Amino acid sequence: MDTIHDLGGRQGFGPVLHQFDDDQRMFPEEWKARVWAIAMMSMSKLSQEETGWTLDWYRHVLERLPPDLYLRFDYFEKWMLAMMVTAIDEGIADVQEFVDGHARSATMQLRHMPPQAESAKTIDSFKPGDKVLAKRDSGSMHTRLPSYVRGRRQTRAP
Amino acid sequence: MTSYDSDKAAKLHRELHSHLPPAPALRLKALETVLTEKGFLGADAVDMWLDNYSENVGPMNGAKVIAHAWTDQAFADRLAGNAISAFAEVVPSVEPDYNLRAVFNTPDVHNLIVCTLCSCYPLGILGMSPSWYKSTEYRARAVRNPRGVLQEFGIVLPESVEIRVWDSTSDRRYMVIPQRPDGTEGWSEEQLATLVTRNSMIGTARDLAPRAS
């Protein structure tokens, strides 16, 4: 999708701040560590339950944050909203429960979706030295083709 | 069941944001409480997960591998050819099919890693990325003006040094193998590993120096 998350090559952003984090502290604040743990556990549970959830869909959910919030939010704030959206979309909880901060009931509607056939791997489609022309357009879902590459001709690197 | 309904996701973001308290700590409490009360997450699961993560995952894994590569050229070659299988020789707990590529700095080449579309990073191996790595400023500028970004990190490279910027994808993650610093002949791998910083494995540090201890 062409929205604000596709940041590569954009101009007008200032210098990089906080360049020297403490390597001994993986998470600068406790709440960020907990968001991370919740997200990782939720993702592996959704995969185990085979609800149809995929990481690319989750990336797209993050892309659908309103652009102003996307730019303003801390990374882990984005993930908190995206995890709530995911939980609601999967039938685990509803908006009101998150707003209340409590579950009304202990039931959830996790539904199984038969695994879809994976599309062919494309990682080895080109050999080093092959000439490649990147597509000009992307679809409306998640893509790994950043806009700064689109429409450009290049040679595949080794 | 996943809806794959893009507009529904956008609508839910707005709805949640306008009704939730703004403080991140309160949002976290709501998220954790609801998922636990639903039985989706087990009680104490978060603490247990974090204990395990901080014990097994982190920059020390990369530091050990780099120190080993500095002392064993055959290992360095294996690391260049198939990073994850070489990695597993030193850190056996890594996922065997993790798609990792190691890129080596030389006197003439400097490597820099970014993820312009999200913030992909070898999280399952090197732990959480630094805050600046996830910032909009870094993601926007690293591919367009890498020399300028490096200068902000105190690295001024002559024009003769080629800069290679690696934009991570959801399928492949990168780590930089910095050059072994001069004056470390005869050091043990444990001593060498202490020189490796998280920034050096991303490429925003280049010349590692023995630290005063």
Coordinates of C-alpha atoms in Angstrom, one line a residue:
Chain A
M1 CA 0.0 0.0 0.0
D2 CA 1.2 3.5 -0.8
T3 CA 1.0 5.3 2.5
I4 CA 3.2 7.0 5.1
H5 CA 4.9 3.8 6.4
D6 CA 6.9 3.7 3.1
L7 CA 9.6 6.1 4.3
G8 CA 12.6 5.2 2.3
G9 CA 14.1 8.3 0.6
R10 CA 11.5 10.7 2.0
Q11 CA 13.0 14.1 2.7
G12 CA 12.2 16.7 5.4
F13 CA 12.9 14.5 8.4
G14 CA 15.4 15.8 10.9
P15 CA 18.6 14.2 12.3
V16 CA 18.5 10.8 13.9
L17 CA 18.0 11.2 17.6
H18 CA 19.2 9.0 20.6
Q19 CA 21.9 7.3 18.6
F20 CA 23.5 5.6 21.5
D21 CA 21.1 3.5 23.4
D22 CA 22.3 1.4 26.3
D23 CA 23.1 -2.0 24.8
Q24 CA 22.5 -3.7 28.1
R25 CA 18.9 -2.6 28.3
M26 CA 16.9 -4.1 25.4
F27 CA 13.8 -2.1 26.3
P28 CA 14.2 1.5 27.5
E29 CA 10.8 1.2 29.4
E30 CA 9.1 -1.8 31.0
W31 CA 5.8 -1.2 29.2
K32 CA 7.5 -1.6 25.9
A33 CA 9.0 -5.0 26.9
R34 CA 5.5 -6.2 27.9
V35 CA 3.9 -5.0 24.6
W36 CA 6.6 -6.9 22.8
A37 CA 6.0 -10.1 24.8
I38 CA 2.3 -9.9 24.3
A39 CA 2.7 -9.4 20.6
M40 CA 5.1 -12.3 20.1
M41 CA 3.0 -14.7 22.1
S42 CA -0.2 -13.6 20.4
M43 CA 1.3 -14.1 17.0
S44 CA 2.6 -17.6 17.7
K45 CA -0.8 -18.5 19.2
L46 CA -2.7 -17.2 16.1
S47 CA -0.4 -19.2 13.9
Q48 CA -0.8 -22.4 15.9
E49 CA -4.6 -22.0 15.9
E50 CA -4.5 -21.5 12.1
T51 CA -7.0 -18.6 12.1
G52 CA -5.6 -17.4 8.7
W53 CA -3.5 -14.8 10.4
T54 CA -0.2 -13.9 8.7
L55 CA 2.7 -11.6 9.5
D56 CA 2.1 -9.8 6.2
W57 CA -1.5 -9.1 7.2
Y58 CA -0.3 -7.8 10.6
R59 CA 2.2 -5.5 8.8
H60 CA -0.8 -4.2 6.7
V61 CA -2.8 -3.6 9.9
L62 CA 0.1 -1.4 11.1
E63 CA 0.0 0.4 7.7
R64 CA -3.6 1.2 8.3
L65 CA -2.9 3.3 11.3
P66 CA -4.1 6.8 10.4
P67 CA -1.0 8.5 8.8
D68 CA -0.9 11.3 11.4
L69 CA -0.8 8.7 14.3
Y70 CA 1.7 6.6 12.4
L71 CA 4.2 9.5 12.3
R72 CA 3.5 10.6 15.9
F73 CA 3.4 7.3 17.7
D74 CA 6.3 5.5 19.3
Y75 CA 6.9 2.1 17.7
F76 CA 5.4 0.2 20.6
E77 CA 2.3 2.5 20.7
K78 CA 1.7 1.5 17.1
W79 CA 2.0 -2.2 18.1
M80 CA -0.5 -1.8 21.0
L81 CA -3.2 -0.5 18.7
A82 CA -2.4 -3.0 16.0
M83 CA -2.6 -5.8 18.6
M84 CA -6.0 -4.6 19.7
V85 CA -7.2 -4.4 16.2
T86 CA -5.9 -7.9 15.5
A87 CA -7.7 -9.3 18.6
I88 CA -10.9 -7.7 17.6
D89 CA -10.6 -8.8 14.0
E90 CA -9.9 -12.4 15.1
G91 CA -13.0 -12.4 17.4
I92 CA -11.0 -12.5 20.7
A93 CA -12.4 -9.3 22.2
D94 CA -14.4 -6.2 21.1
V95 CA -13.7 -2.5 21.2
Q96 CA -15.7 -1.9 24.3
E97 CA -13.8 -4.5 26.3
F98 CA -10.5 -2.8 25.5
V99 CA -12.0 0.6 26.3
D100 CA -13.3 -0.7 29.7
G101 CA -10.0 -2.5 30.3
H102 CA -11.9 -5.7 31.3
A103 CA -13.4 -8.6 29.4
R104 CA -17.2 -8.9 29.8
S105 CA -17.0 -12.7 29.4
A106 CA -14.3 -15.3 29.2
T107 CA -15.4 -16.5 25.8
M108 CA -13.8 -15.8 22.5
Q109 CA -14.6 -16.7 18.9
L110 CA -11.2 -18.0 17.6
R111 CA -12.0 -19.7 14.3
H112 CA -9.9 -22.0 12.3
M113 CA -9.3 -21.3 8.6
P114 CA -7.9 -24.2 6.6
P115 CA -4.3 -23.2 5.5
Q116 CA -4.1 -21.7 2.1
A117 CA -1.6 -22.9 -0.4
E118 CA 1.5 -20.7 -0.1
S119 CA 2.5 -18.9 -3.3
A120 CA 5.7 -19.9 -4.9
K121 CA 8.9 -18.5 -3.4
T122 CA 10.4 -15.8 -5.6
I123 CA 13.6 -15.2 -3.7
D124 CA 15.7 -17.0 -6.3
S125 CA 13.9 -15.8 -9.4
F126 CA 16.8 -13.7 -10.5
K127 CA 20.5 -14.6 -10.7
P128 CA 23.3 -12.2 -9.8
G129 CA 23.9 -9.9 -12.8
D130 CA 20.4 -10.2 -14.2
K131 CA 18.8 -7.0 -15.3
V132 CA 15.6 -6.2 -13.4
L133 CA 12.9 -3.7 -13.9
A134 CA 10.9 -3.0 -10.8
K135 CA 7.1 -2.7 -11.2
R136 CA 5.7 0.8 -11.1
D137 CA 2.6 0.1 -9.0
S138 CA 1.9 -1.9 -6.0
G139 CA -1.4 -3.4 -4.8
S140 CA -3.4 -2.0 -1.9
M141 CA -2.2 -4.6 0.6
H142 CA 1.3 -5.1 2.1
T143 CA 4.2 -5.1 -0.4
R144 CA 8.0 -5.2 0.1
L145 CA 8.6 -3.1 -3.0
P146 CA 9.4 0.3 -1.6
S147 CA 8.4 3.3 -3.7
Y148 CA 12.0 4.5 -4.1
V149 CA 12.7 1.4 -6.2
R150 CA 9.6 1.4 -8.3
G151 CA 10.0 1.8 -12.0
R152 CA 13.8 1.6 -11.8
R153 CA 16.1 -0.6 -13.8
Q154 CA 18.9 -2.3 -11.9
T155 CA 21.2 -5.2 -11.9
R156 CA 20.7 -7.9 -9.3
A157 CA 23.5 -7.7 -6.8
P158 CA 25.5 -10.8 -5.8
Chain B
M1 CA -10.7 -15.9 11.7
T2 CA -8.7 -13.2 9.9
S3 CA -11.0 -10.9 7.8
Y4 CA -8.2 -9.4 5.7
D5 CA -10.6 -6.4 5.6
S6 CA -8.2 -3.4 5.2
D7 CA -10.8 -0.7 5.8
K8 CA -12.1 -2.5 8.8
A9 CA -8.6 -2.3 10.3
A10 CA -8.3 1.4 9.6
K11 CA -11.8 2.0 11.2
L12 CA -10.9 0.0 14.3
H13 CA -7.6 2.0 14.7
R14 CA -9.6 5.3 14.8
E15 CA -12.3 4.0 17.0
L16 CA -9.9 2.5 19.6
H17 CA -7.7 5.6 19.6
S18 CA -10.5 8.0 20.2
H19 CA -11.9 6.0 23.1
L20 CA -8.8 4.6 24.9
P21 CA -6.9 6.6 27.5
P22 CA -3.9 8.2 25.8
A23 CA -1.3 7.0 28.3
P24 CA 0.7 4.0 26.9
A25 CA 0.8 2.4 30.3
L26 CA -3.0 2.4 30.6
R27 CA -3.4 1.0 27.0
L28 CA -1.0 -1.8 27.9
K29 CA -2.9 -2.6 31.0
A30 CA -6.1 -2.8 29.0
L31 CA -4.5 -5.0 26.3
E32 CA -2.9 -7.4 28.8
T33 CA -5.9 -7.6 31.1
V34 CA -8.4 -8.3 28.4
L35 CA -6.3 -10.9 26.6
T36 CA -5.6 -12.7 30.0
E37 CA -9.2 -12.6 31.2
K38 CA -10.2 -14.1 27.9
G39 CA -7.8 -16.9 28.4
F40 CA -6.0 -16.0 25.2
L41 CA -2.8 -15.4 27.2
G42 CA -1.9 -17.5 30.3
A43 CA -1.5 -15.9 33.7
D44 CA 2.2 -14.9 34.2
A45 CA 2.8 -15.7 30.6
V46 CA 4.3 -12.3 29.9
D47 CA 6.8 -12.4 32.7
M48 CA 7.9 -15.9 31.8
W49 CA 8.3 -15.0 28.1
L50 CA 10.4 -12.0 29.0
D51 CA 12.7 -14.0 31.3
N52 CA 13.3 -16.5 28.6
Y53 CA 13.9 -13.8 26.0
S54 CA 16.4 -11.8 28.0
E55 CA 18.3 -14.9 28.8
N56 CA 18.6 -16.4 25.3
V57 CA 18.3 -13.5 22.9
G58 CA 20.3 -10.3 22.7
P59 CA 23.3 -8.5 21.2
M60 CA 25.7 -10.9 23.0
N61 CA 24.8 -13.6 20.5
G62 CA 26.0 -11.4 17.6
A63 CA 29.1 -10.4 19.6
K64 CA 30.1 -14.0 20.2
V65 CA 29.7 -14.8 16.5
I66 CA 31.7 -11.8 15.4
A67 CA 34.5 -12.5 17.8
H68 CA 34.7 -16.1 16.5
A69 CA 34.8 -14.9 12.9
W70 CA 37.7 -12.6 13.8
T71 CA 39.7 -15.5 15.1
D72 CA 38.8 -18.2 12.6
Q73 CA 38.9 -17.4 8.9
A74 CA 37.2 -20.7 7.9
F75 CA 34.3 -19.8 10.2
A76 CA 34.1 -16.3 8.7
D77 CA 33.9 -17.8 5.3
R78 CA 31.0 -20.1 6.4
L79 CA 29.3 -17.1 8.0
A80 CA 29.5 -15.3 4.7
G81 CA 28.1 -18.3 2.8
N82 CA 25.3 -19.4 5.1
A83 CA 25.0 -17.1 8.0
I84 CA 22.5 -19.0 10.1
S85 CA 24.1 -22.4 10.0
A86 CA 27.5 -20.8 11.0
F87 CA 25.6 -18.8 13.7
A88 CA 24.2 -22.1 15.1
E89 CA 27.8 -23.4 15.6
V90 CA 28.3 -20.7 18.2
V91 CA 24.8 -20.1 19.4
P92 CA 22.9 -23.5 19.1
S93 CA 19.6 -22.0 20.2
V94 CA 19.0 -20.0 17.0
E95 CA 16.1 -21.1 14.7
P96 CA 17.8 -23.2 11.9
D97 CA 15.7 -21.7 9.1
Y98 CA 16.1 -18.0 10.1
N99 CA 17.0 -16.1 6.9
L100 CA 20.0 -14.1 7.9
R101 CA 22.8 -12.6 5.8
A102 CA 26.1 -11.4 7.3
V103 CA 27.7 -8.5 5.4
F104 CA 31.3 -7.8 6.1
N105 CA 33.0 -4.4 6.4
T106 CA 36.4 -4.1 4.8
P107 CA 38.8 -1.1 4.5
D108 CA 37.0 -0.2 1.2
V109 CA 33.4 -1.1 2.1
H110 CA 31.0 -0.1 4.8
N111 CA 27.7 -1.7 5.3
L112 CA 24.6 -0.1 6.7
I113 CA 21.3 -1.8 7.5
V114 CA 17.8 -0.3 7.6
C115 CA 14.2 -1.3 7.1
T116 CA 12.4 1.5 5.3
L117 CA 9.0 -0.2 5.3
C118 CA 8.7 -1.3 8.9
S119 CA 11.5 -2.0 11.3
C120 CA 12.7 -5.5 10.4
Y121 CA 15.7 -6.6 12.4
P122 CA 17.1 -10.0 13.5
L123 CA 14.9 -9.7 16.6
G124 CA 14.9 -13.5 17.3
I125 CA 18.7 -13.5 17.5
L126 CA 20.0 -10.1 18.4
G127 CA 17.1 -9.0 20.6
M128 CA 15.2 -5.7 20.3
S129 CA 16.6 -3.1 18.0
P130 CA 17.8 0.3 19.3
S131 CA 15.1 3.0 19.4
W132 CA 16.7 5.1 16.7
Y133 CA 16.6 2.2 14.3
K134 CA 12.8 2.2 14.4
S135 CA 12.5 6.0 14.1
T136 CA 11.0 7.7 11.1
E137 CA 14.1 9.9 10.7
Y138 CA 16.5 6.9 10.3
R139 CA 14.1 4.9 8.1
A140 CA 13.6 7.9 5.8
R141 CA 17.2 9.0 5.4
A142 CA 19.4 5.9 5.5
V143 CA 18.8 5.0 1.9
R144 CA 18.9 8.5 0.5
N145 CA 21.8 10.0 2.5
P146 CA 23.7 7.3 4.2
R147 CA 26.8 9.4 4.5
G148 CA 24.9 12.2 6.2
V149 CA 23.3 9.7 8.6
L150 CA 26.7 8.2 9.4
Q151 CA 28.2 11.6 10.1
E152 CA 25.5 12.1 12.7
F153 CA 26.8 8.9 14.4
G154 CA 30.3 10.4 14.2
I155 CA 31.5 8.4 11.2
V156 CA 33.2 10.4 8.5
L157 CA 34.2 8.2 5.6
P158 CA 36.3 9.2 2.6
E159 CA 34.6 9.1 -0.8
S160 CA 36.7 6.1 -1.7
V161 CA 34.9 3.9 0.8
E162 CA 31.8 2.4 -0.8
I163 CA 28.7 2.4 1.3
R164 CA 26.3 -0.5 0.8
V165 CA 22.8 0.0 2.3
W166 CA 20.8 -3.1 2.9
D167 CA 17.1 -2.6 3.1
S168 CA 15.8 -5.5 5.1
T169 CA 12.7 -7.4 4.1
S170 CA 10.2 -9.5 5.9
D171 CA 12.0 -12.5 4.6
R172 CA 15.6 -11.6 5.1
R173 CA 17.5 -9.9 7.9
Y174 CA 21.0 -8.6 7.9
M175 CA 23.9 -8.1 10.4
V176 CA 27.1 -6.3 9.8
I177 CA 30.4 -7.9 10.7
P178 CA 32.7 -5.1 11.7
Q179 CA 36.4 -5.2 11.2
R180 CA 38.6 -6.5 14.0
P181 CA 40.3 -3.5 15.7
D182 CA 44.0 -3.1 15.6
G183 CA 45.9 -3.8 18.8
T184 CA 43.8 -6.8 19.8
E185 CA 46.3 -9.5 18.8
G186 CA 46.3 -12.3 21.2
W187 CA 42.9 -11.4 22.8
S188 CA 40.6 -14.2 23.7
E189 CA 37.2 -14.5 22.0
E190 CA 35.5 -13.5 25.3
Q191 CA 37.6 -10.3 25.4
L192 CA 37.0 -9.6 21.7
A193 CA 33.2 -10.0 22.1
T194 CA 33.1 -7.2 24.6
L195 CA 34.2 -4.8 21.9
V196 CA 31.2 -5.4 19.7
T197 CA 28.3 -2.9 20.1
R198 CA 24.8 -3.1 18.9
N199 CA 25.3 -0.1 16.6
S200 CA 28.3 -1.8 15.0
M201 CA 26.2 -4.8 14.0
I202 CA 23.8 -2.3 12.1
G203 CA 26.6 -0.2 10.7
T204 CA 26.2 3.0 12.6
A205 CA 29.5 2.4 14.3
R206 CA 32.6 1.4 12.3
D207 CA 35.9 1.6 14.3
L208 CA 35.6 -0.5 17.4
A209 CA 38.2 0.3 20.1
P210 CA 39.1 -1.4 23.3
R211 CA 37.0 0.2 26.0
A212 CA 38.4 1.5 29.2
S213 CA 37.1 -0.9 31.9

